[in-house]
Amino acid sequence: MKSTTPFWAAFAVLGWATSAVAAPPQIGAAGPIDPARLSAEVRILASDDYEGRAPGTEGEKKTIAHLVSQFKALGLEPAGENGGYLQTVPLLHTQVQPGATASVRIGDKTTPLTEFEDIYLNTVRPTDRLTVANAPMVFVGYGVNAPERGWDDFKGVDLHGKIAVFLVNDPDFEAAPGEPVAGKFGGKAMTYYGRWTYKYEEAGRRGALGAIIVHETPGAGYGWVTVVAPKGENFDVIRPNGGAERAPIQGWIERAAAVDLFKAAGLDFEALKVAARTAVFRPVEIPGALFSADLHVAHETLTSHNVLAKLPGAKRPGEAVMFSAHWDAYGVAPRPNGGPKVIRPGANDDGLGVAGVLELARAFKAGPRPARTLLFGIWTAEERGLLGSEYFGQHPTFPLDKLAANYTIDILQTAGLSRDVVLIGAGQSNLETGLAKAAASQERTVTPDAHPERGLFYRADHFSLAKRGVPVLLLMGIGGGPDLVDGGRAAGDAWVSDYTAHCYHQPCDAWSAGWNLKGAAQDVDLLYIAGGAVADSAAWPAWNAGSEFRPIRDTSNAARR
């Protein structure tokens, strides 16, 4: 007689991080996640009726109504606001208008910086116009303040009224072997200190008038064309103080323009980069450099929604494990010349992730109730800067110090069964131990993402919870090619290359009857096993000693005793 015991139960009985599974199934053995149901759900979400699921549109209305109906049909309880399934997320939308100007004056020479060619500026302030006149420019190196690593690039220098100029990535990104900084920030693997979002936040905390990052493709992980693609558009959550904690102007300067600027001021850009890799580095005021800019800004507020449901725990309902994805995509492409409507349907990114969360909810509801509550979060505005999950982090509907783990799905591969799963951000927490054991139960292994320097770990919704201390784990199919059963790693790499080059955030990210979703179902099954084990355990997952998120979690240890 076939056993009805869930896969995760074999882990949970002995402890999620230490148990083993006898007689593991072979690669491709059927779990509770159905590839056909995954496909059917994506076909709905990526259909023309949903118009690319942009926040604040008719497409959103249809999307959230559909998701709520799905959770109700599964018999899950609401976990949003006011006893419902929704959490209202107020958003700020800004758009720098055509004709923005920027320049740098050094001595009696003023050099204009051409918009989208030399410089890219935007704002998350709800203002009609931003002007900067002759603001001093200060080079702050990598702009990192990391007490746990003994690193402070700022040394108490006052940035009020100044433009802070940053290097992208971490202080050790280009370090040569033997340099004292080598490996201090994970080497090629980016930490959050290397992300542009951190640098903007740090500039705001220090009162800078503006924050400008020097773009270099290797350190950023993408080219200049990606930087300028939003064309001055930005989004943020509505902040009670009008975003006063954010630098009024933020943006990027193209490397060649930055090198010329430094040279005109009598500075050697490359020499300063080397100096910035030392712990004794101090900010350097760029001699005589005065920055000016004039931006006209259109701004509006939008109302969007997260969708949240729960399956209360059988023994410890006050503790939870969360599974999440984002429902939004890029909507209808701009039509400056009145061309035909072009929808960017977001079938894989992240319609397939949403389908995975719904399938997890279905599977858990059909089986025995775990000890801990299961939360299912489907976020808005991920593509606008992780804003739905960020709002939940600011206004949680479940206590974050009692959230044992978050498992996020953001893109799954559609090329069939694989011998491994690619993990984004390997080395962060002991959730990875449970994942590896779950993978072994499928006769699979875990492979770290191939390009940790790109910082994918900081570019998905789980990060909104990670930076508040919640242990997280991300599956993102573009982190590196899986070792496919049919074609091996080469075939997996080819799938990633083709998807990212042609369909990522583009109209061709559409549902296809030709998808092979057996591998995607494998990966969702993997989270069912690993997450279910944590949900049925009394243990609390923890960040590893070297993680930048461990000190944050430690502040709430008393709540979990």
Coordinates of C-alpha atoms in Angstrom, one line a residue:
M1 CA 0.0 0.0 0.0
K2 CA 1.3 3.4 -1.0
S3 CA 2.3 5.6 2.0
T4 CA 0.4 8.9 2.5
T5 CA 3.0 10.3 4.8
P6 CA 4.2 13.7 3.4
F7 CA 7.8 13.9 2.2
W8 CA 8.6 16.5 4.9
A9 CA 7.4 14.3 7.7
A10 CA 10.4 12.0 7.4
F11 CA 12.6 15.0 8.1
A12 CA 10.4 16.6 10.9
V13 CA 10.2 13.5 13.0
L14 CA 13.9 13.6 13.8
G15 CA 14.6 17.3 13.4
W16 CA 14.6 19.3 10.1
A17 CA 18.4 19.9 10.0
T18 CA 19.7 16.5 11.0
S19 CA 17.4 13.7 9.9
A20 CA 17.8 11.4 6.9
V21 CA 15.3 9.8 4.6
A22 CA 15.5 6.0 4.0
A23 CA 15.1 4.7 0.4
P24 CA 14.9 8.1 -1.3
P25 CA 12.9 8.3 -4.5
Q26 CA 14.7 8.5 -7.9
I27 CA 15.1 11.7 -9.9
G28 CA 11.7 12.5 -11.3
A29 CA 9.7 10.6 -8.8
A30 CA 6.3 12.2 -8.4
G31 CA 5.8 14.5 -5.5
P32 CA 2.6 16.4 -4.6
I33 CA 3.3 19.3 -7.0
D34 CA 1.6 18.8 -10.4
P35 CA 3.3 20.3 -13.5
A36 CA 0.0 20.4 -15.3
R37 CA -1.6 22.5 -12.6
L38 CA 1.5 24.8 -12.6
S39 CA 1.0 25.3 -16.3
A40 CA -2.7 25.9 -16.1
E41 CA -2.3 28.6 -13.4
V42 CA 0.4 30.4 -15.4
R43 CA -1.8 30.3 -18.5
I44 CA -4.4 32.2 -16.6
L45 CA -2.1 34.8 -15.0
A46 CA -0.2 35.4 -18.3
S47 CA -3.3 35.8 -20.4
D48 CA -4.0 39.0 -22.3
D49 CA -7.0 39.6 -19.9
Y50 CA -4.5 40.3 -17.1
E51 CA -2.5 42.8 -19.3
G52 CA 0.8 42.1 -17.7
R53 CA -0.3 42.5 -14.1
A54 CA 1.0 46.0 -13.5
P55 CA 0.2 47.5 -10.0
G56 CA -2.6 50.0 -9.9
T57 CA -4.2 48.8 -13.2
E58 CA -7.3 46.8 -14.2
G59 CA -4.8 43.9 -14.5
E60 CA -4.2 44.1 -10.8
K61 CA -7.9 44.0 -10.0
K62 CA -8.3 40.8 -12.0
T63 CA -5.1 39.3 -10.5
I64 CA -5.9 39.8 -6.8
A65 CA -9.5 38.7 -7.3
H66 CA -8.3 35.5 -8.9
L67 CA -5.7 34.9 -6.1
V68 CA -8.2 35.5 -3.3
S69 CA -10.6 33.1 -5.0
Q70 CA -7.9 30.5 -5.2
F71 CA -7.1 30.7 -1.5
K72 CA -10.7 30.6 -0.6
A73 CA -11.3 27.5 -2.8
L74 CA -8.4 25.8 -1.0
G75 CA -9.9 26.6 2.4
L76 CA -7.1 28.8 3.6
E77 CA -7.8 31.5 6.2
P78 CA -7.1 35.1 5.4
A79 CA -3.9 36.6 6.7
G80 CA -4.1 40.2 5.5
E81 CA -5.6 43.3 7.1
N82 CA -8.9 43.6 8.9
G83 CA -9.7 39.9 8.7
G84 CA -9.3 39.8 4.9
Y85 CA -6.9 38.3 2.4
L86 CA -5.5 41.7 1.2
Q87 CA -2.9 44.1 2.5
T88 CA -3.2 47.6 1.0
V89 CA 0.1 48.9 -0.2
P90 CA 0.3 52.6 -1.0
L91 CA 2.9 53.4 -3.6
L92 CA 4.6 56.5 -4.8
H93 CA 5.3 56.7 -8.6
T94 CA 7.8 59.3 -9.8
Q95 CA 8.9 60.1 -13.4
V96 CA 11.7 62.6 -14.2
Q97 CA 10.4 64.6 -17.2
P98 CA 12.3 65.0 -20.5
G99 CA 14.9 67.7 -20.5
A100 CA 16.6 67.1 -17.1
T101 CA 20.0 68.7 -16.9
A102 CA 23.2 68.1 -14.9
S103 CA 26.6 69.5 -15.0
V104 CA 29.9 69.8 -13.0
R105 CA 31.8 73.0 -12.7
I106 CA 35.5 72.9 -11.9
G107 CA 37.2 76.3 -11.7
D108 CA 35.9 78.3 -14.6
K109 CA 34.9 75.3 -16.7
T110 CA 31.4 73.8 -16.7
T111 CA 31.0 70.3 -18.2
P112 CA 27.5 69.3 -19.1
L113 CA 26.6 65.7 -18.3
T114 CA 24.3 64.3 -21.0
E115 CA 21.2 62.5 -19.6
F116 CA 21.2 58.8 -20.3
E117 CA 24.7 58.9 -21.8
D118 CA 26.9 60.3 -19.1
I119 CA 24.5 60.3 -16.1
Y120 CA 21.2 58.9 -15.0
L121 CA 19.2 60.6 -12.3
N122 CA 15.9 59.9 -10.5
T123 CA 14.2 60.5 -7.3
V124 CA 11.8 58.9 -4.8
R125 CA 10.7 62.3 -3.4
P126 CA 7.1 63.4 -4.1
T127 CA 8.1 66.8 -5.5
D128 CA 7.4 68.7 -8.7
R129 CA 11.0 69.9 -9.2
L130 CA 14.4 69.2 -7.8
T131 CA 17.2 71.7 -8.2
V132 CA 20.8 71.5 -7.0
A133 CA 23.1 74.4 -7.4
N134 CA 26.9 74.1 -7.0
A135 CA 26.9 71.3 -4.5
P136 CA 30.3 70.0 -3.4
M137 CA 31.1 66.4 -4.5
V138 CA 32.7 63.9 -2.1
F139 CA 34.1 60.5 -3.1
V140 CA 33.2 58.1 -0.4
G141 CA 34.8 55.0 -1.8
Y142 CA 32.5 52.0 -1.6
G143 CA 30.4 53.9 1.0
V144 CA 30.3 51.0 3.4
N145 CA 29.7 51.1 7.2
A146 CA 30.1 47.6 8.5
P147 CA 31.1 47.6 12.2
E148 CA 31.0 43.7 12.3
R149 CA 33.7 43.7 9.7
G150 CA 35.7 46.5 11.2
W151 CA 35.0 48.8 8.2
D152 CA 33.9 52.4 8.0
D153 CA 34.3 54.4 4.8
F154 CA 32.8 57.6 6.2
K155 CA 35.0 58.3 9.2
G156 CA 32.4 60.8 10.5
V157 CA 32.6 63.1 7.5
D158 CA 29.6 65.3 7.2
L159 CA 27.7 64.8 3.9
H160 CA 24.9 67.3 4.4
G161 CA 24.4 69.5 1.4
K162 CA 26.9 67.4 -0.6
I163 CA 26.8 64.9 -3.5
A164 CA 28.2 61.5 -2.4
V165 CA 30.0 59.6 -5.2
F166 CA 30.2 55.8 -4.6
L167 CA 32.0 52.9 -6.2
V168 CA 29.7 49.9 -7.0
N169 CA 30.0 46.5 -5.3
D170 CA 32.1 45.7 -2.2
P171 CA 35.6 46.8 -1.1
D172 CA 37.0 43.4 -1.8
F173 CA 35.4 42.9 -5.3
E174 CA 38.6 43.7 -7.2
A175 CA 41.1 42.9 -4.4
A176 CA 44.2 41.0 -5.4
P177 CA 45.3 38.0 -3.4
G178 CA 47.3 39.1 -0.4
E179 CA 45.5 42.5 0.0
P180 CA 44.3 42.8 3.6
V181 CA 40.7 43.3 2.3
A182 CA 40.6 40.2 0.2
G183 CA 37.7 38.0 1.3
K184 CA 36.6 40.4 4.0
F185 CA 33.3 40.9 2.2
G186 CA 32.9 37.5 0.6
G187 CA 35.3 38.0 -2.3
K188 CA 33.4 37.9 -5.6
A189 CA 30.1 37.1 -3.9
M190 CA 28.4 40.4 -3.3
T191 CA 27.1 41.3 0.2
Y192 CA 24.3 43.8 0.7
Y193 CA 27.0 46.5 1.2
G194 CA 27.7 46.1 -2.5
R195 CA 24.1 46.8 -3.7
W196 CA 23.2 50.2 -5.1
T197 CA 20.1 50.2 -2.8
Y198 CA 22.3 50.0 0.3
K199 CA 24.4 52.9 -1.0
Y200 CA 21.4 55.1 -1.6
E201 CA 20.0 54.3 1.8
E202 CA 23.4 55.1 3.5
A203 CA 23.6 58.4 1.7
G204 CA 20.1 59.3 2.9
R205 CA 20.9 58.3 6.5
R206 CA 23.9 60.6 6.4
G207 CA 22.0 63.6 5.0
A208 CA 23.6 63.7 1.5
L209 CA 21.9 65.9 -1.0
G210 CA 22.5 63.3 -3.7
A211 CA 24.0 59.8 -4.2
I212 CA 25.7 59.0 -7.5
I213 CA 27.3 55.6 -8.2
V214 CA 30.1 55.1 -10.7
H215 CA 28.9 52.5 -13.1
E216 CA 31.3 49.7 -14.0
T217 CA 29.8 46.7 -15.7
P218 CA 31.7 43.9 -13.9
G219 CA 30.9 45.3 -10.4
A220 CA 27.3 46.1 -11.2
G221 CA 26.6 42.8 -13.0
Y222 CA 24.9 44.6 -15.9
G223 CA 25.6 47.2 -18.6
W224 CA 24.8 50.9 -18.8
V225 CA 21.8 50.1 -21.0
T226 CA 20.2 48.4 -18.0
V227 CA 20.9 51.3 -15.8
V228 CA 19.1 53.8 -18.0
A229 CA 16.2 51.5 -19.1
P230 CA 13.7 53.0 -16.6
K231 CA 14.1 56.4 -18.2
G232 CA 13.8 58.3 -15.0
E233 CA 10.9 56.3 -13.6
N234 CA 10.9 55.1 -10.0
F235 CA 8.6 53.7 -7.3
D236 CA 8.6 53.7 -3.5
V237 CA 6.3 52.8 -0.7
I238 CA 4.6 55.9 0.7
R239 CA 6.6 57.1 3.6
P240 CA 5.0 59.2 6.4
N241 CA 7.6 61.9 6.3
G242 CA 7.5 62.3 2.5
G243 CA 10.7 60.3 2.0
A244 CA 12.8 62.8 4.0
E245 CA 15.2 60.0 4.9
R246 CA 16.0 59.4 1.3
A247 CA 18.6 61.5 -0.6
P248 CA 16.6 63.9 -2.9
I249 CA 18.7 62.9 -6.0
Q250 CA 20.0 59.5 -6.7
G251 CA 21.6 57.9 -9.8
W252 CA 24.6 56.7 -11.7
I253 CA 27.5 58.2 -13.6
E254 CA 29.0 56.3 -16.5
R255 CA 32.6 55.2 -15.8
A256 CA 34.3 57.2 -18.6
A257 CA 32.5 60.4 -17.5
A258 CA 33.5 59.8 -13.9
V259 CA 37.2 59.2 -14.9
D260 CA 37.2 62.5 -16.8
L261 CA 35.6 64.3 -13.9
F262 CA 38.2 63.0 -11.5
K263 CA 41.0 63.8 -13.9
A264 CA 39.8 67.4 -14.4
A265 CA 39.9 67.8 -10.6
G266 CA 43.5 66.5 -10.5
L267 CA 42.6 63.0 -9.1
D268 CA 43.5 59.6 -10.4
F269 CA 40.3 57.5 -10.4
E270 CA 42.1 54.1 -10.4
A271 CA 44.5 55.1 -7.6
L272 CA 41.5 56.2 -5.5
K273 CA 39.8 52.8 -6.2
V274 CA 42.9 51.1 -4.8
A275 CA 42.9 53.4 -1.7
A276 CA 39.2 52.6 -1.2
R277 CA 40.1 49.0 -0.6
T278 CA 41.9 49.9 2.6
A279 CA 40.3 50.2 6.0
V280 CA 42.1 53.6 6.6
F281 CA 40.4 55.2 3.6
R282 CA 38.8 58.5 4.3
P283 CA 36.3 60.4 2.1
V284 CA 37.9 62.6 -0.5
E285 CA 36.3 65.9 -1.5
I286 CA 36.7 66.2 -5.2
P287 CA 38.7 69.5 -5.4
G288 CA 36.7 72.3 -6.8
A289 CA 34.0 70.1 -8.2
L290 CA 30.5 71.6 -7.9
F291 CA 27.5 69.7 -9.1
S292 CA 24.3 71.2 -10.4
A293 CA 21.1 69.6 -11.7
D294 CA 17.5 70.6 -12.6
L295 CA 14.8 67.9 -12.7
H296 CA 11.1 68.4 -13.3
V297 CA 9.2 65.5 -11.7
A298 CA 5.8 64.1 -12.3
H299 CA 4.5 62.1 -9.3
E300 CA 1.4 60.3 -8.2
T301 CA 0.2 57.8 -5.6
L302 CA -1.1 54.4 -6.4
T303 CA -2.9 51.8 -4.3
S304 CA -1.9 48.2 -4.7
H305 CA -2.2 45.1 -2.7
N306 CA -0.4 42.1 -1.3
V307 CA -2.4 38.8 -1.0
L308 CA -1.9 36.8 2.2
A309 CA -3.4 33.5 3.4
K310 CA -2.6 31.1 6.2
L311 CA -3.0 27.5 7.4
P312 CA -2.9 27.7 11.2
G313 CA -0.4 25.5 12.9
A314 CA -1.7 22.4 14.8
K315 CA 0.5 22.9 17.9
R316 CA 2.3 26.3 17.7
P317 CA 0.1 28.6 15.6
G318 CA 2.0 31.6 17.0
E319 CA 5.1 30.5 15.0
A320 CA 5.2 30.4 11.2
V321 CA 6.9 29.4 8.0
M322 CA 6.2 31.5 4.9
F323 CA 6.2 30.7 1.2
S324 CA 6.0 33.6 -1.2
A325 CA 6.3 35.0 -4.8
H326 CA 5.3 38.2 -6.5
W327 CA 2.2 38.6 -8.7
D328 CA 3.2 41.8 -10.5
A329 CA 4.9 42.0 -13.9
Y330 CA 5.6 44.9 -16.3
G331 CA 2.2 45.5 -17.8
V332 CA 1.7 47.1 -21.2
A333 CA 4.9 48.4 -22.8
P334 CA 5.1 52.2 -23.4
R335 CA 3.8 53.3 -26.9
P336 CA 5.5 56.6 -27.6
N337 CA 4.4 56.6 -31.2
G338 CA 0.9 55.1 -30.7
G339 CA 1.8 51.6 -31.9
P340 CA -0.1 48.4 -31.1
K341 CA -0.5 47.3 -27.6
V342 CA 2.4 45.1 -26.4
I343 CA 1.9 43.2 -23.2
R344 CA 4.7 42.0 -21.0
P345 CA 2.9 39.0 -19.4
G346 CA 5.5 37.9 -16.9
A347 CA 4.7 34.2 -17.3
N348 CA 7.8 32.8 -15.7
D349 CA 8.7 36.0 -13.8
D350 CA 6.8 35.4 -11.7
G351 CA 3.6 33.8 -12.8
L352 CA 5.3 30.5 -12.4
G353 CA 6.4 31.4 -8.9
V354 CA 2.8 32.3 -7.9
A355 CA 1.6 29.0 -9.3
G356 CA 4.2 27.3 -7.2
V357 CA 3.0 29.0 -4.0
L358 CA -0.6 28.1 -4.8
E359 CA 0.5 24.4 -5.4
L360 CA 2.3 24.4 -2.1
A361 CA -0.8 25.7 -0.4
R362 CA -2.8 23.0 -2.1
A363 CA -0.4 20.3 -1.0
F364 CA -0.1 21.3 2.6
K365 CA -3.9 21.7 2.9
A366 CA -4.4 18.2 1.6
G367 CA -2.0 16.6 4.2
P368 CA -1.6 16.6 7.9
R369 CA -1.4 20.0 9.6
P370 CA 2.2 21.0 10.5
A371 CA 2.9 22.2 14.1
R372 CA 3.6 25.8 12.9
T373 CA 1.4 28.1 10.9
L374 CA 2.0 28.2 7.2
L375 CA 1.8 31.7 5.6
F376 CA 1.4 32.2 1.9
G377 CA 2.4 35.7 0.7
I378 CA 1.9 36.9 -2.9
W379 CA 3.5 40.4 -3.2
T380 CA 2.9 43.4 -5.4
A381 CA 5.5 45.7 -6.9
E382 CA 8.5 43.4 -6.8
E383 CA 9.5 44.7 -10.2
R384 CA 9.3 48.3 -8.9
G385 CA 11.9 47.6 -6.1
L386 CA 10.6 44.8 -3.8
L387 CA 8.0 47.2 -2.6
G388 CA 5.1 44.9 -1.6
S389 CA 7.3 42.7 0.5
E390 CA 9.0 45.8 1.9
Y391 CA 5.7 47.2 3.0
F392 CA 4.9 43.9 4.6
G393 CA 8.3 44.1 6.4
Q394 CA 7.3 47.6 7.7
H395 CA 3.8 46.5 8.6
P396 CA 3.8 42.8 9.2
T397 CA 0.5 41.0 9.7
F398 CA 2.4 38.2 11.5
P399 CA 5.2 38.9 14.0
L400 CA 8.5 38.7 12.2
D401 CA 10.4 37.5 15.3
K402 CA 8.1 34.5 15.3
L403 CA 8.6 33.8 11.6
A404 CA 10.9 30.8 11.4
A405 CA 11.7 31.0 7.7
N406 CA 10.7 32.5 4.4
Y407 CA 11.0 30.5 1.1
T408 CA 10.7 32.6 -2.0
I409 CA 10.2 31.5 -5.6
D410 CA 11.2 34.0 -8.3
I411 CA 11.5 32.3 -11.7
L412 CA 11.8 28.6 -12.3
Q413 CA 13.4 26.8 -15.2
T414 CA 11.1 25.4 -17.8
A415 CA 13.5 22.9 -19.4
G416 CA 12.8 19.6 -17.6
L417 CA 14.1 17.5 -14.8
S418 CA 17.5 18.3 -13.3
R419 CA 20.1 16.6 -11.2
D420 CA 20.6 19.6 -9.0
V421 CA 19.0 22.8 -7.8
V422 CA 20.8 26.1 -8.0
L423 CA 20.8 28.1 -4.8
I424 CA 21.1 31.9 -4.7
G425 CA 23.1 33.3 -1.8
A426 CA 24.7 30.1 -0.6
G427 CA 26.4 30.2 2.8
Q428 CA 23.9 32.5 4.5
S429 CA 21.9 30.3 6.9
N430 CA 21.4 26.8 8.1
L431 CA 18.2 26.6 6.1
E432 CA 20.7 25.4 3.4
T433 CA 21.3 22.2 5.5
G434 CA 17.7 21.3 5.3
L435 CA 17.6 22.1 1.6
A436 CA 20.5 19.9 0.9
K437 CA 18.9 17.0 2.8
A438 CA 15.6 17.6 1.0
A439 CA 17.5 17.6 -2.4
A440 CA 19.2 14.3 -1.4
S441 CA 15.8 12.8 -0.8
Q442 CA 15.1 13.5 -4.5
E443 CA 18.5 12.1 -5.5
R444 CA 19.7 15.6 -6.3
T445 CA 22.3 18.0 -5.1
V446 CA 22.5 21.8 -4.4
T447 CA 24.8 23.9 -6.5
P448 CA 25.6 27.6 -5.6
D449 CA 24.7 30.2 -8.1
A450 CA 27.3 30.7 -10.8
H451 CA 27.6 34.5 -10.5
P452 CA 27.4 35.5 -6.8
E453 CA 29.0 38.8 -7.8
R454 CA 25.7 39.9 -9.4
G455 CA 24.0 40.0 -6.0
L456 CA 20.9 38.1 -7.0
F457 CA 20.3 37.3 -3.3
Y458 CA 19.5 41.0 -2.8
R459 CA 17.2 41.3 -5.8
A460 CA 14.1 39.3 -4.8
D461 CA 11.3 39.7 -2.2
H462 CA 12.8 37.5 0.4
F463 CA 15.4 40.2 1.0
S464 CA 12.7 42.5 2.6
L465 CA 12.5 39.9 5.3
A466 CA 16.2 39.0 5.5
K467 CA 17.2 42.5 6.3
R468 CA 14.8 42.3 9.2
G469 CA 16.4 39.2 10.5
V470 CA 14.1 36.4 9.1
P471 CA 16.1 33.4 7.8
V472 CA 15.3 33.1 4.1
L473 CA 16.0 30.9 1.1
L474 CA 15.5 31.8 -2.6
L475 CA 15.0 29.8 -5.7
M476 CA 15.7 31.9 -8.8
G477 CA 16.1 30.1 -12.0
I478 CA 18.4 32.7 -13.6
G479 CA 21.2 32.2 -11.0
G480 CA 22.9 29.6 -13.2
G481 CA 22.1 26.7 -15.4
P482 CA 20.9 23.5 -13.7
D483 CA 22.4 20.1 -14.5
L484 CA 19.5 18.9 -16.7
V485 CA 18.8 15.2 -17.0
D486 CA 18.5 15.9 -20.7
G487 CA 21.6 17.7 -21.8
G488 CA 23.5 18.4 -18.6
R489 CA 24.9 21.7 -17.4
A490 CA 25.5 22.9 -20.9
A491 CA 21.8 22.6 -21.7
G492 CA 20.9 24.3 -18.4
D493 CA 23.2 27.2 -19.2
A494 CA 21.7 27.5 -22.6
W495 CA 18.3 27.8 -21.1
V496 CA 19.4 30.6 -18.8
S497 CA 21.2 32.4 -21.5
D498 CA 18.3 32.3 -23.9
Y499 CA 15.7 33.3 -21.3
T500 CA 17.7 36.3 -20.0
A501 CA 18.8 37.5 -23.4
H502 CA 15.4 37.4 -25.1
C503 CA 12.5 37.1 -22.7
Y504 CA 13.4 38.4 -19.2
H505 CA 11.1 41.4 -18.6
Q506 CA 10.1 41.2 -22.3
P507 CA 6.9 40.4 -24.2
C508 CA 8.1 36.9 -24.9
D509 CA 8.0 35.9 -21.3
A510 CA 4.7 34.2 -22.2
W511 CA 3.1 30.9 -21.3
S512 CA 4.0 28.1 -23.6
A513 CA 2.4 24.7 -24.1
G514 CA 5.9 23.6 -25.0
W515 CA 7.3 24.2 -21.5
N516 CA 8.6 21.1 -19.7
L517 CA 7.6 21.9 -16.1
K518 CA 8.7 18.6 -14.5
G519 CA 11.9 20.4 -13.3
A520 CA 9.9 23.3 -11.9
A521 CA 7.6 20.9 -10.1
Q522 CA 10.8 19.2 -8.7
D523 CA 11.9 22.5 -7.2
V524 CA 8.5 23.3 -5.7
D525 CA 8.5 19.8 -4.3
L526 CA 11.8 20.6 -2.8
L527 CA 10.4 23.5 -0.8
Y528 CA 7.5 21.4 0.2
I529 CA 9.9 18.9 1.8
A530 CA 12.4 21.4 3.3
G531 CA 9.8 24.0 4.4
G532 CA 7.4 21.4 5.8
A533 CA 10.1 20.0 7.9
V534 CA 10.8 23.4 9.4
A535 CA 7.1 23.9 9.9
D536 CA 6.8 20.7 11.9
S537 CA 10.0 21.3 14.0
A538 CA 10.6 23.1 17.3
A539 CA 14.0 24.3 16.1
W540 CA 14.6 27.9 15.0
P541 CA 16.7 28.3 11.8
A542 CA 19.6 30.7 12.2
W543 CA 21.9 32.8 10.1
N544 CA 25.5 31.7 9.8
A545 CA 28.2 33.5 11.8
G546 CA 29.5 35.5 8.9
S547 CA 26.1 36.7 7.7
E548 CA 25.3 40.4 7.8
F549 CA 21.8 39.5 9.0
R550 CA 22.7 37.5 12.1
P551 CA 23.1 40.5 14.4
I552 CA 19.6 41.7 13.4
R553 CA 18.0 38.4 14.2
D554 CA 20.0 38.2 17.5
T555 CA 18.2 41.3 18.8
S556 CA 14.9 39.3 19.0
N557 CA 16.3 36.1 20.4
A558 CA 14.4 36.5 23.6
A559 CA 11.1 36.3 21.8
R560 CA 11.9 32.8 20.6
R561 CA 13.0 31.3 23.9

